[in-house]
Amino acid sequence: MDFLTFMSVFLLLISTSCYGLSENHHGDEEGGLLVVAPAKQQKEFDYFLLALLWPGTLCQGTNHCCSANACCRSNATSMFTIHGLWVNYNDGTWPACCNNGSNFDIKKITPLLGGLQIYWPSLSCNLESTCDGGKGLFWAHEWEKHGTCATPVIWDEYTYFLTTLNIYFKYNITKILIEEGYIPSNSEKYPLGGIVSAIQNAVRATPLLVCSDGAVQELRLCFCKNFEPQDCPNNVTPEEACPRYVSLPEYVPRITGIN
Ligand code: 5GP
């Protein structure tokens, strides 16, 4: 390769990669990308993924209610809610449960609870598994499984939840779609390509959508470590992949008795 070709490839690589925080890896460099590993053996993650849920689709599976389940709220609007801020490797794997000593403590996020209850609610009555094998709140699951692996960008529980809320508000996907005519509906179907383009235009990066029976169930946005949007890799399984035309079901509260 001559020098000019080398420089062109080099510049292309620089211009298309995320920049910002250090890329220093530590620990296991053997390529053994562990899904669950103790923190000391954990390789630093490559990018963030903000996973959003579409309650209009997920709440269709609700068959009993409790006060903790946002599917049972009578006043909820049709909007994406937060699933979690995840950290991934470029090869399609991800670390999980990186610090068993950092158990979720709800007291640490007291100032955020009002916002979390609205925008990051549980869509189920069941407690979720925690990294030490116990059961806890949806927030406990997300922090312990994903948030503890976000070092060296995010080091603590409060910053994890605050950062996630901030990105969620900055890229208001529900608003972006409604402004482009993608209105929640129990009768319409929309072209997947149109939804993806609307988000690409607003966010300047390609999202990833996950469907269930042709209905949007989850929408993922990807970010560099400096929180600049980046394209998400298209790595959904065939079962999760969306068809060419998708529905965006309107949220219908499932009030079948609080228990
Ligand atoms: P959670 O356990 O946070 O509720 O949801 C994570 C689920 O999403 C897991 O079942 C995991 O297997 C799956 N998943 C699918 N794609 C990704 C990804 O890109 N990153 C992470 N961290 N999990 C993913």
mmCIF file of C-alpha atoms and ligand atoms in Angstrom:
data_model
loop_
_atom_site.group_PDB
_atom_site.id
_atom_site.type_symbol
_atom_site.label_atom_id
_atom_site.label_comp_id
_atom_site.label_asym_id
_atom_site.label_seq_id
_atom_site.Cartn_x
_atom_site.Cartn_y
_atom_site.Cartn_z
ATOM 1 C CA MET A 1 0.000 0.000 0.000
ATOM 2 C CA ASP A 2 1.509 3.368 -0.948
ATOM 3 C CA PHE A 3 1.621 6.255 1.513
ATOM 4 C CA LEU A 4 -1.384 8.123 0.056
ATOM 5 C CA THR A 5 -3.577 5.031 0.133
ATOM 6 C CA PHE A 6 -2.402 4.312 3.669
ATOM 7 C CA MET A 7 -3.246 7.881 4.777
ATOM 8 C CA SER A 8 -6.685 7.744 3.116
ATOM 9 C CA VAL A 9 -7.553 4.512 4.923
ATOM 10 C CA PHE A 10 -6.141 5.914 8.163
ATOM 11 C CA LEU A 11 -8.171 9.139 7.892
ATOM 12 C CA LEU A 12 -11.304 7.200 6.986
ATOM 13 C CA LEU A 13 -10.866 5.056 10.070
ATOM 14 C CA ILE A 14 -10.376 8.117 12.265
ATOM 15 C CA SER A 15 -13.360 9.958 10.827
ATOM 16 C CA THR A 16 -15.727 7.037 11.241
ATOM 17 C CA SER A 17 -14.695 5.965 14.718
ATOM 18 C CA CYS A 18 -15.848 7.410 17.990
ATOM 19 C CA TYR A 19 -13.427 9.595 19.801
ATOM 20 C CA GLY A 20 -13.313 10.959 23.300
ATOM 21 C CA LEU A 21 -12.345 8.823 26.229
ATOM 22 C CA SER A 22 -9.371 6.542 26.346
ATOM 23 C CA GLU A 23 -9.569 3.190 24.608
ATOM 24 C CA ASN A 24 -7.219 1.538 27.098
ATOM 25 C CA HIS A 25 -8.191 -2.011 27.692
ATOM 26 C CA HIS A 26 -7.314 -3.807 30.833
ATOM 27 C CA GLY A 27 -7.607 -7.321 32.102
ATOM 28 C CA ASP A 28 -8.450 -10.187 29.739
ATOM 29 C CA GLU A 29 -7.093 -9.479 26.273
ATOM 30 C CA GLU A 30 -7.321 -13.078 25.145
ATOM 31 C CA GLY A 31 -10.417 -12.471 23.085
ATOM 32 C CA GLY A 32 -12.388 -14.523 25.584
ATOM 33 C CA LEU A 33 -15.282 -12.078 25.681
ATOM 34 C CA LEU A 34 -17.122 -12.960 28.775
ATOM 35 C CA VAL A 35 -20.788 -12.283 29.155
ATOM 36 C CA VAL A 36 -20.457 -12.489 32.918
ATOM 37 C CA ALA A 37 -17.073 -12.041 34.542
ATOM 38 C CA PRO A 38 -15.566 -10.543 37.645
ATOM 39 C CA ALA A 39 -14.591 -6.905 37.202
ATOM 40 C CA LYS A 40 -10.847 -7.532 37.248
ATOM 41 C CA GLN A 41 -11.049 -9.747 34.144
ATOM 42 C CA GLN A 42 -13.367 -7.414 32.284
ATOM 43 C CA LYS A 43 -12.278 -5.772 29.083
ATOM 44 C CA GLU A 44 -13.463 -2.175 28.717
ATOM 45 C CA PHE A 45 -16.655 -1.850 26.679
ATOM 46 C CA ASP A 46 -16.773 -0.286 23.188
ATOM 47 C CA TYR A 47 -20.061 1.605 23.004
ATOM 48 C CA PHE A 48 -23.300 2.417 24.816
ATOM 49 C CA LEU A 49 -26.734 1.250 23.766
ATOM 50 C CA LEU A 50 -29.880 2.953 25.036
ATOM 51 C CA ALA A 51 -32.685 0.410 24.882
ATOM 52 C CA LEU A 52 -36.218 1.808 24.812
ATOM 53 C CA LEU A 53 -39.426 -0.156 25.261
ATOM 54 C CA TRP A 54 -42.761 0.344 23.537
ATOM 55 C CA PRO A 55 -45.395 -0.313 26.229
ATOM 56 C CA GLY A 56 -48.171 -0.433 23.610
ATOM 57 C CA THR A 57 -46.700 -3.749 22.456
ATOM 58 C CA LEU A 58 -45.301 -5.143 25.702
ATOM 59 C CA CYS A 59 -48.377 -4.390 27.783
ATOM 60 C CA GLN A 60 -50.498 -6.551 25.488
ATOM 61 C CA GLY A 61 -49.040 -9.520 27.364
ATOM 62 C CA THR A 62 -50.126 -8.262 30.788
ATOM 63 C CA ASN A 63 -52.478 -10.632 32.508
ATOM 64 C CA HIS A 64 -52.440 -9.310 36.023
ATOM 65 C CA CYS A 65 -51.818 -5.959 37.637
ATOM 66 C CA CYS A 66 -50.021 -4.457 40.604
ATOM 67 C CA SER A 67 -49.145 -0.891 41.526
ATOM 68 C CA ALA A 68 -45.529 -1.308 40.343
ATOM 69 C CA ASN A 69 -46.535 -2.288 36.817
ATOM 70 C CA ALA A 70 -46.800 0.707 34.478
ATOM 71 C CA CYS A 71 -48.938 -1.384 32.108
ATOM 72 C CA CYS A 72 -51.679 -0.990 34.692
ATOM 73 C CA ARG A 73 -51.621 2.801 34.849
ATOM 74 C CA SER A 74 -54.801 4.408 33.643
ATOM 75 C CA ASN A 75 -53.191 7.750 32.777
ATOM 76 C CA ALA A 76 -50.188 6.590 30.759
ATOM 77 C CA THR A 77 -49.639 7.941 27.285
ATOM 78 C CA SER A 78 -48.183 6.088 24.354
ATOM 79 C CA MET A 79 -44.464 6.772 24.608
ATOM 80 C CA PHE A 80 -41.219 4.885 24.597
ATOM 81 C CA THR A 81 -39.981 4.149 28.099
ATOM 82 C CA ILE A 82 -36.454 3.252 29.133
ATOM 83 C CA HIS A 83 -35.307 -0.352 29.280
ATOM 84 C CA GLY A 84 -31.711 0.387 30.142
ATOM 85 C CA LEU A 85 -28.379 1.872 29.201
ATOM 86 C CA TRP A 86 -26.279 -1.084 28.141
ATOM 87 C CA VAL A 87 -22.603 -1.381 27.283
ATOM 88 C CA ASN A 88 -21.476 -3.530 24.384
ATOM 89 C CA TYR A 89 -18.428 -4.793 22.595
ATOM 90 C CA ASN A 90 -18.035 -4.233 18.863
ATOM 91 C CA ASP A 91 -18.013 -7.987 18.250
ATOM 92 C CA GLY A 92 -21.665 -8.325 19.299
ATOM 93 C CA THR A 93 -21.086 -9.534 22.862
ATOM 94 C CA TRP A 94 -21.341 -7.573 26.058
ATOM 95 C CA PRO A 95 -20.111 -7.646 29.636
ATOM 96 C CA ALA A 96 -22.556 -8.089 32.489
ATOM 97 C CA CYS A 97 -22.553 -7.976 36.289
ATOM 98 C CA CYS A 98 -19.159 -6.326 36.640
ATOM 99 C CA ASN A 99 -19.128 -5.503 40.309
ATOM 100 C CA ASN A 100 -20.933 -7.714 42.736
ATOM 101 C CA GLY A 101 -19.982 -5.358 45.538
ATOM 102 C CA SER A 102 -21.975 -2.560 43.974
ATOM 103 C CA ASN A 103 -25.468 -3.692 44.881
ATOM 104 C CA PHE A 104 -28.342 -1.394 44.000
ATOM 105 C CA ASP A 105 -29.266 1.069 46.724
ATOM 106 C CA ILE A 106 -32.456 3.000 46.071
ATOM 107 C CA LYS A 107 -31.389 5.710 48.539
ATOM 108 C CA LYS A 108 -28.636 6.751 46.161
ATOM 109 C CA ILE A 109 -31.155 7.808 43.513
ATOM 110 C CA THR A 110 -33.826 9.432 45.686
ATOM 111 C CA PRO A 111 -33.799 12.734 43.724
ATOM 112 C CA LEU A 112 -34.417 10.840 40.478
ATOM 113 C CA LEU A 113 -37.252 8.587 41.593
ATOM 114 C CA GLY A 114 -40.063 10.824 40.310
ATOM 115 C CA GLY A 115 -38.622 10.788 36.797
ATOM 116 C CA LEU A 116 -37.691 7.124 36.903
ATOM 117 C CA GLN A 117 -41.207 6.080 37.848
ATOM 118 C CA ILE A 118 -42.600 7.840 34.779
ATOM 119 C CA TYR A 119 -39.908 7.283 32.181
ATOM 120 C CA TRP A 120 -38.180 4.094 33.393
ATOM 121 C CA PRO A 121 -41.026 2.060 34.844
ATOM 122 C CA SER A 122 -41.263 -1.657 35.211
ATOM 123 C CA LEU A 123 -43.728 -3.169 32.743
ATOM 124 C CA SER A 124 -44.283 -6.226 34.872
ATOM 125 C CA CYS A 125 -45.227 -7.125 38.430
ATOM 126 C CA ASN A 126 -42.380 -9.597 38.778
ATOM 127 C CA LEU A 127 -39.153 -8.777 40.520
ATOM 128 C CA GLU A 128 -36.086 -9.150 38.295
ATOM 129 C CA SER A 129 -32.974 -11.214 38.897
ATOM 130 C CA THR A 130 -30.013 -9.427 40.401
ATOM 131 C CA CYS A 131 -26.385 -10.310 39.852
ATOM 132 C CA ASP A 132 -25.991 -12.060 43.183
ATOM 133 C CA GLY A 133 -28.829 -14.417 42.348
ATOM 134 C CA GLY A 134 -31.472 -12.525 44.288
ATOM 135 C CA LYS A 135 -34.543 -10.663 43.122
ATOM 136 C CA GLY A 136 -34.985 -6.909 42.962
ATOM 137 C CA LEU A 137 -36.502 -3.948 41.223
ATOM 138 C CA PHE A 138 -36.140 -3.472 37.454
ATOM 139 C CA TRP A 139 -33.737 -0.597 38.274
ATOM 140 C CA ALA A 140 -31.631 -2.897 40.455
ATOM 141 C CA HIS A 141 -31.392 -5.406 37.606
ATOM 142 C CA GLU A 142 -30.358 -2.775 35.066
ATOM 143 C CA TRP A 143 -27.761 -1.105 37.311
ATOM 144 C CA GLU A 144 -26.158 -4.311 38.513
ATOM 145 C CA LYS A 145 -26.191 -6.112 35.162
ATOM 146 C CA HIS A 146 -25.303 -3.248 32.807
ATOM 147 C CA GLY A 147 -24.447 -0.109 34.775
ATOM 148 C CA THR A 148 -21.636 -1.672 36.762
ATOM 149 C CA CYS A 149 -19.873 -2.460 33.461
ATOM 150 C CA ALA A 150 -19.887 1.150 32.247
ATOM 151 C CA THR A 151 -16.575 2.098 33.857
ATOM 152 C CA PRO A 152 -14.491 4.125 33.199
ATOM 153 C CA VAL A 153 -17.229 6.383 31.785
ATOM 154 C CA ILE A 154 -19.794 5.860 34.543
ATOM 155 C CA TRP A 155 -18.650 4.860 37.994
ATOM 156 C CA ASP A 156 -21.693 5.093 40.229
ATOM 157 C CA GLU A 157 -25.371 4.310 40.411
ATOM 158 C CA TYR A 158 -26.591 7.919 40.579
ATOM 159 C CA THR A 159 -24.597 8.895 37.468
ATOM 160 C CA TYR A 160 -25.860 5.815 35.617
ATOM 161 C CA PHE A 161 -29.513 6.733 36.118
ATOM 162 C CA LEU A 162 -29.015 10.473 35.617
ATOM 163 C CA THR A 163 -27.018 9.949 32.419
ATOM 164 C CA THR A 164 -29.626 7.577 31.040
ATOM 165 C CA LEU A 165 -32.469 10.007 31.745
ATOM 166 C CA ASN A 166 -30.486 12.831 30.131
ATOM 167 C CA ILE A 167 -29.875 10.907 26.899
ATOM 168 C CA TYR A 168 -33.496 9.751 26.848
ATOM 169 C CA PHE A 169 -34.712 13.346 27.036
ATOM 170 C CA LYS A 170 -32.133 14.639 24.577
ATOM 171 C CA TYR A 171 -33.245 12.182 21.887
ATOM 172 C CA ASN A 172 -36.995 12.203 22.342
ATOM 173 C CA ILE A 173 -37.816 9.346 19.992
ATOM 174 C CA THR A 174 -41.569 9.410 20.638
ATOM 175 C CA LYS A 175 -41.691 13.098 19.672
ATOM 176 C CA ILE A 176 -39.477 12.558 16.621
ATOM 177 C CA LEU A 177 -41.794 9.841 15.320
ATOM 178 C CA ILE A 178 -45.039 11.662 16.041
ATOM 179 C CA GLU A 179 -43.754 14.789 14.289
ATOM 180 C CA GLU A 180 -43.063 12.662 11.211
ATOM 181 C CA GLY A 181 -46.581 11.199 11.238
ATOM 182 C CA TYR A 182 -45.842 7.900 12.970
ATOM 183 C CA ILE A 183 -48.748 8.129 15.365
ATOM 184 C CA PRO A 184 -49.440 5.256 17.769
ATOM 185 C CA SER A 185 -52.346 3.349 16.292
ATOM 186 C CA ASN A 186 -54.107 0.032 16.624
ATOM 187 C CA SER A 187 -55.008 -0.043 12.947
ATOM 188 C CA GLU A 188 -52.145 1.558 10.954
ATOM 189 C CA LYS A 189 -48.971 -0.091 9.729
ATOM 190 C CA TYR A 190 -45.910 1.999 8.917
ATOM 191 C CA PRO A 191 -42.907 1.312 6.688
ATOM 192 C CA LEU A 192 -39.948 0.309 8.828
ATOM 193 C CA GLY A 193 -37.650 2.238 6.481
ATOM 194 C CA GLY A 194 -39.625 5.427 7.124
ATOM 195 C CA ILE A 195 -39.304 5.070 10.881
ATOM 196 C CA VAL A 196 -35.586 4.390 10.610
ATOM 197 C CA SER A 197 -35.094 7.397 8.280
ATOM 198 C CA ALA A 198 -37.012 9.724 10.600
ATOM 199 C CA ILE A 199 -34.670 8.778 13.433
ATOM 200 C CA GLN A 200 -31.558 8.913 11.250
ATOM 201 C CA ASN A 201 -32.480 12.461 10.215
ATOM 202 C CA ALA A 202 -33.070 13.621 13.761
ATOM 203 C CA VAL A 203 -30.343 11.745 15.605
ATOM 204 C CA ARG A 204 -27.788 11.388 12.775
ATOM 205 C CA ALA A 205 -27.321 7.678 13.459
ATOM 206 C CA THR A 206 -29.111 4.453 12.605
ATOM 207 C CA PRO A 207 -31.259 2.870 15.308
ATOM 208 C CA LEU A 208 -32.104 -0.792 15.696
ATOM 209 C CA LEU A 209 -35.697 -1.926 16.079
ATOM 210 C CA VAL A 210 -36.937 -5.130 17.642
ATOM 211 C CA CYS A 211 -40.428 -6.413 16.875
ATOM 212 C CA SER A 212 -42.858 -8.933 18.214
ATOM 213 C CA ASP A 213 -45.530 -10.161 15.788
ATOM 214 C CA GLY A 214 -44.875 -7.193 13.525
ATOM 215 C CA ALA A 215 -45.277 -4.649 16.334
ATOM 216 C CA VAL A 216 -42.395 -2.467 17.517
ATOM 217 C CA GLN A 217 -41.315 -3.753 20.918
ATOM 218 C CA GLU A 218 -37.973 -2.119 21.459
ATOM 219 C CA LEU A 219 -35.915 0.626 19.841
ATOM 220 C CA ARG A 220 -32.183 0.906 20.415
ATOM 221 C CA LEU A 221 -29.911 3.906 19.962
ATOM 222 C CA CYS A 222 -26.155 3.562 20.076
ATOM 223 C CA PHE A 223 -23.594 6.025 21.371
ATOM 224 C CA CYS A 224 -19.845 6.415 21.476
ATOM 225 C CA LYS A 225 -18.265 6.691 24.884
ATOM 226 C CA ASN A 226 -18.543 10.465 24.619
ATOM 227 C CA PHE A 227 -22.313 10.049 24.036
ATOM 228 C CA GLU A 228 -22.195 11.136 20.407
ATOM 229 C CA PRO A 229 -24.709 8.999 18.489
ATOM 230 C CA GLN A 230 -23.279 6.203 16.364
ATOM 231 C CA ASP A 231 -24.953 3.631 14.113
ATOM 232 C CA CYS A 232 -26.182 0.525 15.871
ATOM 233 C CA PRO A 233 -24.964 -2.773 14.418
ATOM 234 C CA ASN A 234 -27.805 -4.770 12.935
ATOM 235 C CA ASN A 235 -27.493 -7.802 15.170
ATOM 236 C CA VAL A 236 -31.050 -8.746 16.107
ATOM 237 C CA THR A 237 -32.019 -12.386 15.850
ATOM 238 C CA PRO A 238 -34.393 -13.406 13.039
ATOM 239 C CA GLU A 239 -37.194 -13.842 15.607
ATOM 240 C CA GLU A 240 -36.748 -10.252 16.826
ATOM 241 C CA ALA A 241 -36.330 -8.670 13.387
ATOM 242 C CA CYS A 242 -39.036 -6.271 12.196
ATOM 243 C CA PRO A 243 -40.960 -6.823 8.960
ATOM 244 C CA ARG A 244 -41.077 -4.150 6.228
ATOM 245 C CA TYR A 245 -44.307 -2.750 7.656
ATOM 246 C CA VAL A 246 -44.686 -2.484 11.396
ATOM 247 C CA SER A 247 -47.335 -1.403 13.842
ATOM 248 C CA LEU A 248 -46.877 0.974 16.743
ATOM 249 C CA PRO A 249 -49.804 -0.097 18.940
ATOM 250 C CA GLU A 250 -51.539 2.466 21.065
ATOM 251 C CA TYR A 251 -51.128 1.921 24.780
ATOM 252 C CA VAL A 252 -54.243 0.383 26.290
ATOM 253 C CA PRO A 253 -54.164 0.061 30.089
ATOM 254 C CA ARG A 254 -54.703 -3.533 31.184
ATOM 255 C CA ILE A 255 -56.552 -3.161 34.417
ATOM 256 C CA THR A 256 -57.403 -6.656 35.461
ATOM 257 C CA GLY A 257 -57.261 -6.152 39.210
ATOM 258 C CA ILE A 258 -54.315 -5.006 41.310
ATOM 259 C CA ASN A 259 -52.780 -7.916 43.190
HETATM 260 P P1 5GP B 1 -32.162 -6.962 30.431
HETATM 261 O O1 5GP B 1 -31.549 -8.184 31.035
HETATM 262 O O2 5GP B 1 -31.391 -5.719 30.658
HETATM 263 O O3 5GP B 1 -33.606 -6.807 30.766
HETATM 264 O O4 5GP B 1 -32.205 -7.159 28.866
HETATM 265 C C1 5GP B 1 -31.126 -7.518 28.221
HETATM 266 C C2 5GP B 1 -31.516 -8.610 27.298
HETATM 267 O O5 5GP B 1 -31.220 -8.155 26.010
HETATM 268 C C3 5GP B 1 -30.748 -9.841 27.554
HETATM 269 O O6 5GP B 1 -31.589 -10.933 27.453
HETATM 270 C C4 5GP B 1 -29.723 -9.857 26.455
HETATM 271 O O7 5GP B 1 -29.481 -11.178 26.113
HETATM 272 C C5 5GP B 1 -30.405 -9.082 25.367
HETATM 273 N N1 5GP B 1 -29.622 -8.295 24.442
HETATM 274 C C6 5GP B 1 -29.880 -8.266 23.120
HETATM 275 N N2 5GP B 1 -29.034 -7.441 22.500
HETATM 276 C C7 5GP B 1 -28.219 -6.911 23.439
HETATM 277 C C8 5GP B 1 -27.152 -5.997 23.366
HETATM 278 O O8 5GP B 1 -26.779 -5.471 22.319
HETATM 279 N N3 5GP B 1 -26.531 -5.684 24.543
HETATM 280 C C9 5GP B 1 -26.916 -6.220 25.721
HETATM 281 N N4 5GP B 1 -26.231 -5.858 26.812
HETATM 282 N N5 5GP B 1 -27.937 -7.081 25.823
HETATM 283 C C10 5GP B 1 -28.584 -7.444 24.688
#
